[in-house]
Amino acid sequence: MIIIDIQNDYFPGGRMELVGAEAAAERAAFVLGRFRAARLPVVHVRHESVQPGATFFLPGTAGAQIHPMVAPLPGETIIDKHDHNAFRHTELMAVLQQFTATRLTLCGMMTHMCVDTGVRAAFDLGFPCRLVADACATRDLVHNGRVVPAADVQAAYLASLGEVFAKVVNAVDVDLPRTWRSPACVCAKPFLPVSSSR
């Protein structure tokens, strides 16, 4: 299971509050607990914004830290990224190869940005993907002066990803077949992290 950018700035009081972040994190935590109980691998992806003018996920701030509901356990793998694509300029692919991952389960925030980019990148790299819809969240967008509600953004992006790039499911429907040796989520097995929690 790959958990993408479920970080404090996306929650109430943060610098980029999303619609439904808390509910999505609860669903992500539910799936995470199942992966941990089954001793299946998990990767936490954390975004740090280093571009000039960035307003959230600033390095060293509380807002950039992974939210407590899905906080990594000691020894779990954390991948730090500075781009929308979790595979770009990171060790994510090397970690998945070390896990001998053949299929990925993904969730996170924002649906229309880093989740969408991550799923498409994983698909392009040859991974069958499963996206946990209710463990993702996004926000209202504006197009041509018109506000597009978060629910519509969410529906459009999930529908698009579900067309080709991923099997879109809800948290309660995530099955953990024993044949899944390494879906991407956090790992209770011994593993040398690429990046340790700060």
PDB file of C-alpha atoms in Angstrom:
ATOM      1  CA  MET A   1       0.000   0.000   0.000  1.00  0.00           C
ATOM      2  CA  ILE A   2       1.311   3.437  -0.898  1.00  0.00           C
ATOM      3  CA  ILE A   3      -0.086   6.240   1.247  1.00  0.00           C
ATOM      4  CA  ILE A   4       0.431   9.559  -0.509  1.00  0.00           C
ATOM      5  CA  ASP A   5       0.743  12.898   1.299  1.00  0.00           C
ATOM      6  CA  ILE A   6      -1.722  12.473   4.161  1.00  0.00           C
ATOM      7  CA  GLN A   7      -0.095  15.392   5.971  1.00  0.00           C
ATOM      8  CA  ASN A   8      -1.219  17.939   8.543  1.00  0.00           C
ATOM      9  CA  ASP A   9      -1.546  20.939   6.225  1.00  0.00           C
ATOM     10  CA  TYR A  10      -4.466  19.230   4.476  1.00  0.00           C
ATOM     11  CA  PHE A  11      -6.531  19.083   7.685  1.00  0.00           C
ATOM     12  CA  PRO A  12      -8.597  21.710   9.543  1.00  0.00           C
ATOM     13  CA  GLY A  13      -6.260  24.459  10.711  1.00  0.00           C
ATOM     14  CA  GLY A  14      -3.668  23.584   8.074  1.00  0.00           C
ATOM     15  CA  ARG A  15      -2.427  25.781   5.248  1.00  0.00           C
ATOM     16  CA  MET A  16      -4.276  23.900   2.471  1.00  0.00           C
ATOM     17  CA  GLU A  17      -7.396  22.379   4.025  1.00  0.00           C
ATOM     18  CA  LEU A  18      -9.149  19.791   1.877  1.00  0.00           C
ATOM     19  CA  VAL A  19     -12.788  18.768   1.836  1.00  0.00           C
ATOM     20  CA  GLY A  20     -13.291  15.530   3.755  1.00  0.00           C
ATOM     21  CA  ALA A  21      -9.665  15.090   4.818  1.00  0.00           C
ATOM     22  CA  GLU A  22     -10.507  13.619   8.216  1.00  0.00           C
ATOM     23  CA  ALA A  23     -12.985  11.085   6.830  1.00  0.00           C
ATOM     24  CA  ALA A  24     -10.499  10.050   4.143  1.00  0.00           C
ATOM     25  CA  ALA A  25      -7.723   9.647   6.704  1.00  0.00           C
ATOM     26  CA  GLU A  26      -9.972   7.440   8.836  1.00  0.00           C
ATOM     27  CA  ARG A  27     -10.577   5.167   5.835  1.00  0.00           C
ATOM     28  CA  ALA A  28      -6.858   5.139   5.043  1.00  0.00           C
ATOM     29  CA  ALA A  29      -6.111   4.215   8.651  1.00  0.00           C
ATOM     30  CA  PHE A  30      -8.610   1.354   8.418  1.00  0.00           C
ATOM     31  CA  VAL A  31      -6.885  -0.091   5.353  1.00  0.00           C
ATOM     32  CA  LEU A  32      -3.458   0.557   6.858  1.00  0.00           C
ATOM     33  CA  GLY A  33      -4.426  -1.416   9.948  1.00  0.00           C
ATOM     34  CA  ARG A  34      -5.440  -4.372   7.803  1.00  0.00           C
ATOM     35  CA  PHE A  35      -2.166  -4.301   5.875  1.00  0.00           C
ATOM     36  CA  ARG A  36      -0.190  -4.132   9.105  1.00  0.00           C
ATOM     37  CA  ALA A  37      -2.143  -6.999  10.619  1.00  0.00           C
ATOM     38  CA  ALA A  38      -1.476  -9.083   7.504  1.00  0.00           C
ATOM     39  CA  ARG A  39       2.219  -8.087   7.572  1.00  0.00           C
ATOM     40  CA  LEU A  40       2.032  -6.673   4.065  1.00  0.00           C
ATOM     41  CA  PRO A  41       4.374  -3.867   2.978  1.00  0.00           C
ATOM     42  CA  VAL A  42       3.427  -0.196   3.304  1.00  0.00           C
ATOM     43  CA  VAL A  43       5.198   2.875   1.964  1.00  0.00           C
ATOM     44  CA  HIS A  44       4.458   6.346   3.322  1.00  0.00           C
ATOM     45  CA  VAL A  45       5.057   9.157   0.832  1.00  0.00           C
ATOM     46  CA  ARG A  46       5.645  12.611   2.308  1.00  0.00           C
ATOM     47  CA  HIS A  47       5.770  15.814   0.258  1.00  0.00           C
ATOM     48  CA  GLU A  48       8.092  18.672   1.166  1.00  0.00           C
ATOM     49  CA  SER A  49       7.667  21.877  -0.835  1.00  0.00           C
ATOM     50  CA  VAL A  50      11.041  23.420  -1.660  1.00  0.00           C
ATOM     51  CA  GLN A  51       9.976  25.574  -4.610  1.00  0.00           C
ATOM     52  CA  PRO A  52      10.197  29.362  -4.180  1.00  0.00           C
ATOM     53  CA  GLY A  53       6.860  30.769  -3.081  1.00  0.00           C
ATOM     54  CA  ALA A  54       5.526  27.487  -1.676  1.00  0.00           C
ATOM     55  CA  THR A  55       2.853  28.065   0.957  1.00  0.00           C
ATOM     56  CA  PHE A  56       2.329  24.637   2.521  1.00  0.00           C
ATOM     57  CA  PHE A  57       4.261  21.438   3.297  1.00  0.00           C
ATOM     58  CA  LEU A  58       7.242  23.634   4.098  1.00  0.00           C
ATOM     59  CA  PRO A  59      10.262  21.638   5.366  1.00  0.00           C
ATOM     60  CA  GLY A  60      10.563  21.564   9.132  1.00  0.00           C
ATOM     61  CA  THR A  61       6.979  22.659   9.805  1.00  0.00           C
ATOM     62  CA  ALA A  62       4.302  20.721  11.643  1.00  0.00           C
ATOM     63  CA  GLY A  63       2.107  20.999   8.565  1.00  0.00           C
ATOM     64  CA  ALA A  64       4.533  18.916   6.531  1.00  0.00           C
ATOM     65  CA  GLN A  65       4.431  15.997   8.939  1.00  0.00           C
ATOM     66  CA  ILE A  66       2.361  12.868   8.279  1.00  0.00           C
ATOM     67  CA  HIS A  67      -0.998  13.051  10.036  1.00  0.00           C
ATOM     68  CA  PRO A  68      -1.229  11.075  13.309  1.00  0.00           C
ATOM     69  CA  MET A  69      -4.084   8.908  11.988  1.00  0.00           C
ATOM     70  CA  VAL A  70      -1.684   7.226   9.547  1.00  0.00           C
ATOM     71  CA  ALA A  71       1.624   7.954  11.254  1.00  0.00           C
ATOM     72  CA  PRO A  72       4.419   5.505  10.367  1.00  0.00           C
ATOM     73  CA  LEU A  73       5.509   2.961  12.931  1.00  0.00           C
ATOM     74  CA  PRO A  74       9.210   2.614  13.746  1.00  0.00           C
ATOM     75  CA  GLY A  75      10.942   0.876  10.859  1.00  0.00           C
ATOM     76  CA  GLU A  76       8.282   1.681   8.279  1.00  0.00           C
ATOM     77  CA  THR A  77       9.459   3.156   5.013  1.00  0.00           C
ATOM     78  CA  ILE A  78       9.042   6.866   4.297  1.00  0.00           C
ATOM     79  CA  ILE A  79       9.735   8.334   0.878  1.00  0.00           C
ATOM     80  CA  ASP A  80      10.254  12.097   0.768  1.00  0.00           C
ATOM     81  CA  LYS A  81       9.393  13.791  -2.502  1.00  0.00           C
ATOM     82  CA  HIS A  82       9.499  17.331  -3.874  1.00  0.00           C
ATOM     83  CA  ASP A  83       7.378  16.704  -6.958  1.00  0.00           C
ATOM     84  CA  HIS A  84       3.818  15.622  -7.747  1.00  0.00           C
ATOM     85  CA  ASN A  85       5.151  12.267  -8.984  1.00  0.00           C
ATOM     86  CA  ALA A  86       6.204  10.023  -6.092  1.00  0.00           C
ATOM     87  CA  PHE A  87       8.514   8.106  -8.435  1.00  0.00           C
ATOM     88  CA  ARG A  88      10.404  11.141  -9.762  1.00  0.00           C
ATOM     89  CA  HIS A  89      13.832  11.682  -8.163  1.00  0.00           C
ATOM     90  CA  THR A  90      12.982   9.302  -5.281  1.00  0.00           C
ATOM     91  CA  GLU A  91      13.830   5.757  -4.237  1.00  0.00           C
ATOM     92  CA  LEU A  92      10.224   4.554  -4.504  1.00  0.00           C
ATOM     93  CA  MET A  93      10.803   2.227  -7.459  1.00  0.00           C
ATOM     94  CA  ALA A  94      13.860   0.708  -5.776  1.00  0.00           C
ATOM     95  CA  VAL A  95      11.846   0.126  -2.606  1.00  0.00           C
ATOM     96  CA  LEU A  96       9.029  -1.590  -4.506  1.00  0.00           C
ATOM     97  CA  GLN A  97      11.562  -3.793  -6.272  1.00  0.00           C
ATOM     98  CA  GLN A  98      13.088  -4.694  -2.919  1.00  0.00           C
ATOM     99  CA  PHE A  99       9.621  -5.679  -1.723  1.00  0.00           C
ATOM    100  CA  THR A 100       9.157  -7.633  -4.981  1.00  0.00           C
ATOM    101  CA  ALA A 101       5.886  -5.737  -5.334  1.00  0.00           C
ATOM    102  CA  THR A 102       3.697  -6.850  -8.206  1.00  0.00           C
ATOM    103  CA  ARG A 103       0.485  -4.904  -7.452  1.00  0.00           C
ATOM    104  CA  LEU A 104      -0.106  -1.626  -5.660  1.00  0.00           C
ATOM    105  CA  THR A 105      -2.862  -0.351  -3.407  1.00  0.00           C
ATOM    106  CA  LEU A 106      -2.860   3.448  -3.229  1.00  0.00           C
ATOM    107  CA  CYS A 107      -4.672   6.210  -1.380  1.00  0.00           C
ATOM    108  CA  GLY A 108      -3.997   9.740  -0.240  1.00  0.00           C
ATOM    109  CA  MET A 109      -4.248  13.427  -1.026  1.00  0.00           C
ATOM    110  CA  MET A 110      -4.883  15.405  -3.212  1.00  0.00           C
ATOM    111  CA  THR A 111      -6.879  13.174  -5.523  1.00  0.00           C
ATOM    112  CA  HIS A 112      -6.510  15.527  -8.494  1.00  0.00           C
ATOM    113  CA  MET A 113      -2.779  16.125  -8.019  1.00  0.00           C
ATOM    114  CA  CYS A 114      -0.308  13.726  -6.403  1.00  0.00           C
ATOM    115  CA  VAL A 115      -2.691  10.757  -6.206  1.00  0.00           C
ATOM    116  CA  ASP A 116      -3.660  11.062  -9.858  1.00  0.00           C
ATOM    117  CA  THR A 117      -0.023  11.525 -10.897  1.00  0.00           C
ATOM    118  CA  GLY A 118       1.172   8.638  -8.724  1.00  0.00           C
ATOM    119  CA  VAL A 119      -1.398   6.169 -10.035  1.00  0.00           C
ATOM    120  CA  ARG A 120      -0.677   7.045 -13.652  1.00  0.00           C
ATOM    121  CA  ALA A 121       3.082   6.801 -13.099  1.00  0.00           C
ATOM    122  CA  ALA A 122       2.732   3.414 -11.396  1.00  0.00           C
ATOM    123  CA  PHE A 123       0.553   2.164 -14.247  1.00  0.00           C
ATOM    124  CA  ASP A 124       3.109   3.358 -16.798  1.00  0.00           C
ATOM    125  CA  LEU A 125       5.784   1.441 -14.887  1.00  0.00           C
ATOM    126  CA  GLY A 126       3.759  -1.753 -15.275  1.00  0.00           C
ATOM    127  CA  PHE A 127       2.053  -2.059 -11.885  1.00  0.00           C
ATOM    128  CA  PRO A 128      -1.601  -3.112 -11.690  1.00  0.00           C
ATOM    129  CA  CYS A 129      -3.102  -0.511  -9.340  1.00  0.00           C
ATOM    130  CA  ARG A 130      -5.994  -0.415  -6.917  1.00  0.00           C
ATOM    131  CA  LEU A 131      -7.109   3.009  -5.669  1.00  0.00           C
ATOM    132  CA  VAL A 132      -9.066   3.325  -2.420  1.00  0.00           C
ATOM    133  CA  ALA A 133     -11.552   6.050  -3.332  1.00  0.00           C
ATOM    134  CA  ASP A 134     -12.913   6.934   0.103  1.00  0.00           C
ATOM    135  CA  ALA A 135      -9.356   7.148   1.472  1.00  0.00           C
ATOM    136  CA  CYS A 136      -8.633  10.063  -0.885  1.00  0.00           C
ATOM    137  CA  ALA A 137      -9.563  13.737  -0.611  1.00  0.00           C
ATOM    138  CA  THR A 138      -9.388  16.876  -2.714  1.00  0.00           C
ATOM    139  CA  ARG A 139     -10.674  20.478  -2.730  1.00  0.00           C
ATOM    140  CA  ASP A 140     -12.778  22.902  -4.724  1.00  0.00           C
ATOM    141  CA  LEU A 141     -11.141  24.108  -7.937  1.00  0.00           C
ATOM    142  CA  VAL A 142     -11.837  27.119 -10.140  1.00  0.00           C
ATOM    143  CA  HIS A 143     -12.097  26.894 -13.929  1.00  0.00           C
ATOM    144  CA  ASN A 144     -13.019  29.833 -16.174  1.00  0.00           C
ATOM    145  CA  GLY A 145     -14.307  31.716 -13.166  1.00  0.00           C
ATOM    146  CA  ARG A 146     -16.571  28.866 -12.071  1.00  0.00           C
ATOM    147  CA  VAL A 147     -16.082  26.971  -8.821  1.00  0.00           C
ATOM    148  CA  VAL A 148     -15.924  23.212  -9.336  1.00  0.00           C
ATOM    149  CA  PRO A 149     -16.970  21.587  -6.036  1.00  0.00           C
ATOM    150  CA  ALA A 150     -14.605  19.084  -4.458  1.00  0.00           C
ATOM    151  CA  ALA A 151     -17.180  16.310  -4.831  1.00  0.00           C
ATOM    152  CA  ASP A 152     -17.246  16.869  -8.588  1.00  0.00           C
ATOM    153  CA  VAL A 153     -13.454  17.036  -8.794  1.00  0.00           C
ATOM    154  CA  GLN A 154     -13.242  13.792  -6.830  1.00  0.00           C
ATOM    155  CA  ALA A 155     -15.812  12.039  -8.997  1.00  0.00           C
ATOM    156  CA  ALA A 156     -14.203  13.156 -12.252  1.00  0.00           C
ATOM    157  CA  TYR A 157     -10.699  12.069 -11.302  1.00  0.00           C
ATOM    158  CA  LEU A 158     -11.798   8.738  -9.837  1.00  0.00           C
ATOM    159  CA  ALA A 159     -13.870   8.046 -12.947  1.00  0.00           C
ATOM    160  CA  SER A 160     -10.918   8.885 -15.182  1.00  0.00           C
ATOM    161  CA  LEU A 161      -8.469   6.721 -13.247  1.00  0.00           C
ATOM    162  CA  GLY A 162     -10.965   3.877 -13.062  1.00  0.00           C
ATOM    163  CA  GLU A 163     -11.381   3.879 -16.830  1.00  0.00           C
ATOM    164  CA  VAL A 164      -7.881   2.484 -17.484  1.00  0.00           C
ATOM    165  CA  PHE A 165      -5.311   3.116 -14.786  1.00  0.00           C
ATOM    166  CA  ALA A 166      -6.683   1.530 -11.597  1.00  0.00           C
ATOM    167  CA  LYS A 167      -9.409  -0.547 -10.048  1.00  0.00           C
ATOM    168  CA  VAL A 168     -11.293   1.963  -7.895  1.00  0.00           C
ATOM    169  CA  VAL A 169     -12.728   0.539  -4.666  1.00  0.00           C
ATOM    170  CA  ASN A 170     -13.804   1.655  -1.201  1.00  0.00           C
ATOM    171  CA  ALA A 171     -11.948   0.787   1.985  1.00  0.00           C
ATOM    172  CA  VAL A 172     -14.411  -1.896   3.076  1.00  0.00           C
ATOM    173  CA  ASP A 173     -13.960  -3.672  -0.249  1.00  0.00           C
ATOM    174  CA  VAL A 174     -10.169  -3.985  -0.056  1.00  0.00           C
ATOM    175  CA  ASP A 175      -9.380  -7.685   0.023  1.00  0.00           C
ATOM    176  CA  LEU A 176      -5.966  -8.977   1.020  1.00  0.00           C
ATOM    177  CA  PRO A 177      -5.463 -12.210  -0.911  1.00  0.00           C
ATOM    178  CA  ARG A 178      -2.487 -14.252   0.203  1.00  0.00           C
ATOM    179  CA  THR A 179      -1.186 -14.210  -3.337  1.00  0.00           C
ATOM    180  CA  TRP A 180      -0.471 -10.524  -2.907  1.00  0.00           C
ATOM    181  CA  ARG A 181       3.098 -10.808  -1.710  1.00  0.00           C
ATOM    182  CA  SER A 182       3.688  -7.041  -1.652  1.00  0.00           C
ATOM    183  CA  PRO A 183       0.880  -4.602  -2.326  1.00  0.00           C
ATOM    184  CA  ALA A 184       2.227  -1.176  -1.439  1.00  0.00           C
ATOM    185  CA  CYS A 185       1.302  -0.180   2.150  1.00  0.00           C
ATOM    186  CA  VAL A 186       3.486  -0.125   5.270  1.00  0.00           C
ATOM    187  CA  CYS A 187       5.595  -2.995   6.372  1.00  0.00           C
ATOM    188  CA  ALA A 188       5.868  -4.845   9.658  1.00  0.00           C
ATOM    189  CA  LYS A 189       8.688  -6.937   8.218  1.00  0.00           C
ATOM    190  CA  PRO A 190      12.311  -5.919   8.841  1.00  0.00           C
ATOM    191  CA  PHE A 191      13.402  -3.374   6.242  1.00  0.00           C
ATOM    192  CA  LEU A 192      16.083  -0.716   6.095  1.00  0.00           C
ATOM    193  CA  PRO A 193      14.154   2.523   5.478  1.00  0.00           C
ATOM    194  CA  VAL A 194      15.193   4.832   2.678  1.00  0.00           C
ATOM    195  CA  SER A 195      14.257   7.743   4.905  1.00  0.00           C
ATOM    196  CA  SER A 196      13.486   7.545   8.589  1.00  0.00           C
ATOM    197  CA  SER A 197      10.879   9.591  10.426  1.00  0.00           C
ATOM    198  CA  ARG A 198      12.032  12.968  11.559  1.00  0.00           C
TER     199      ARG A 198
END
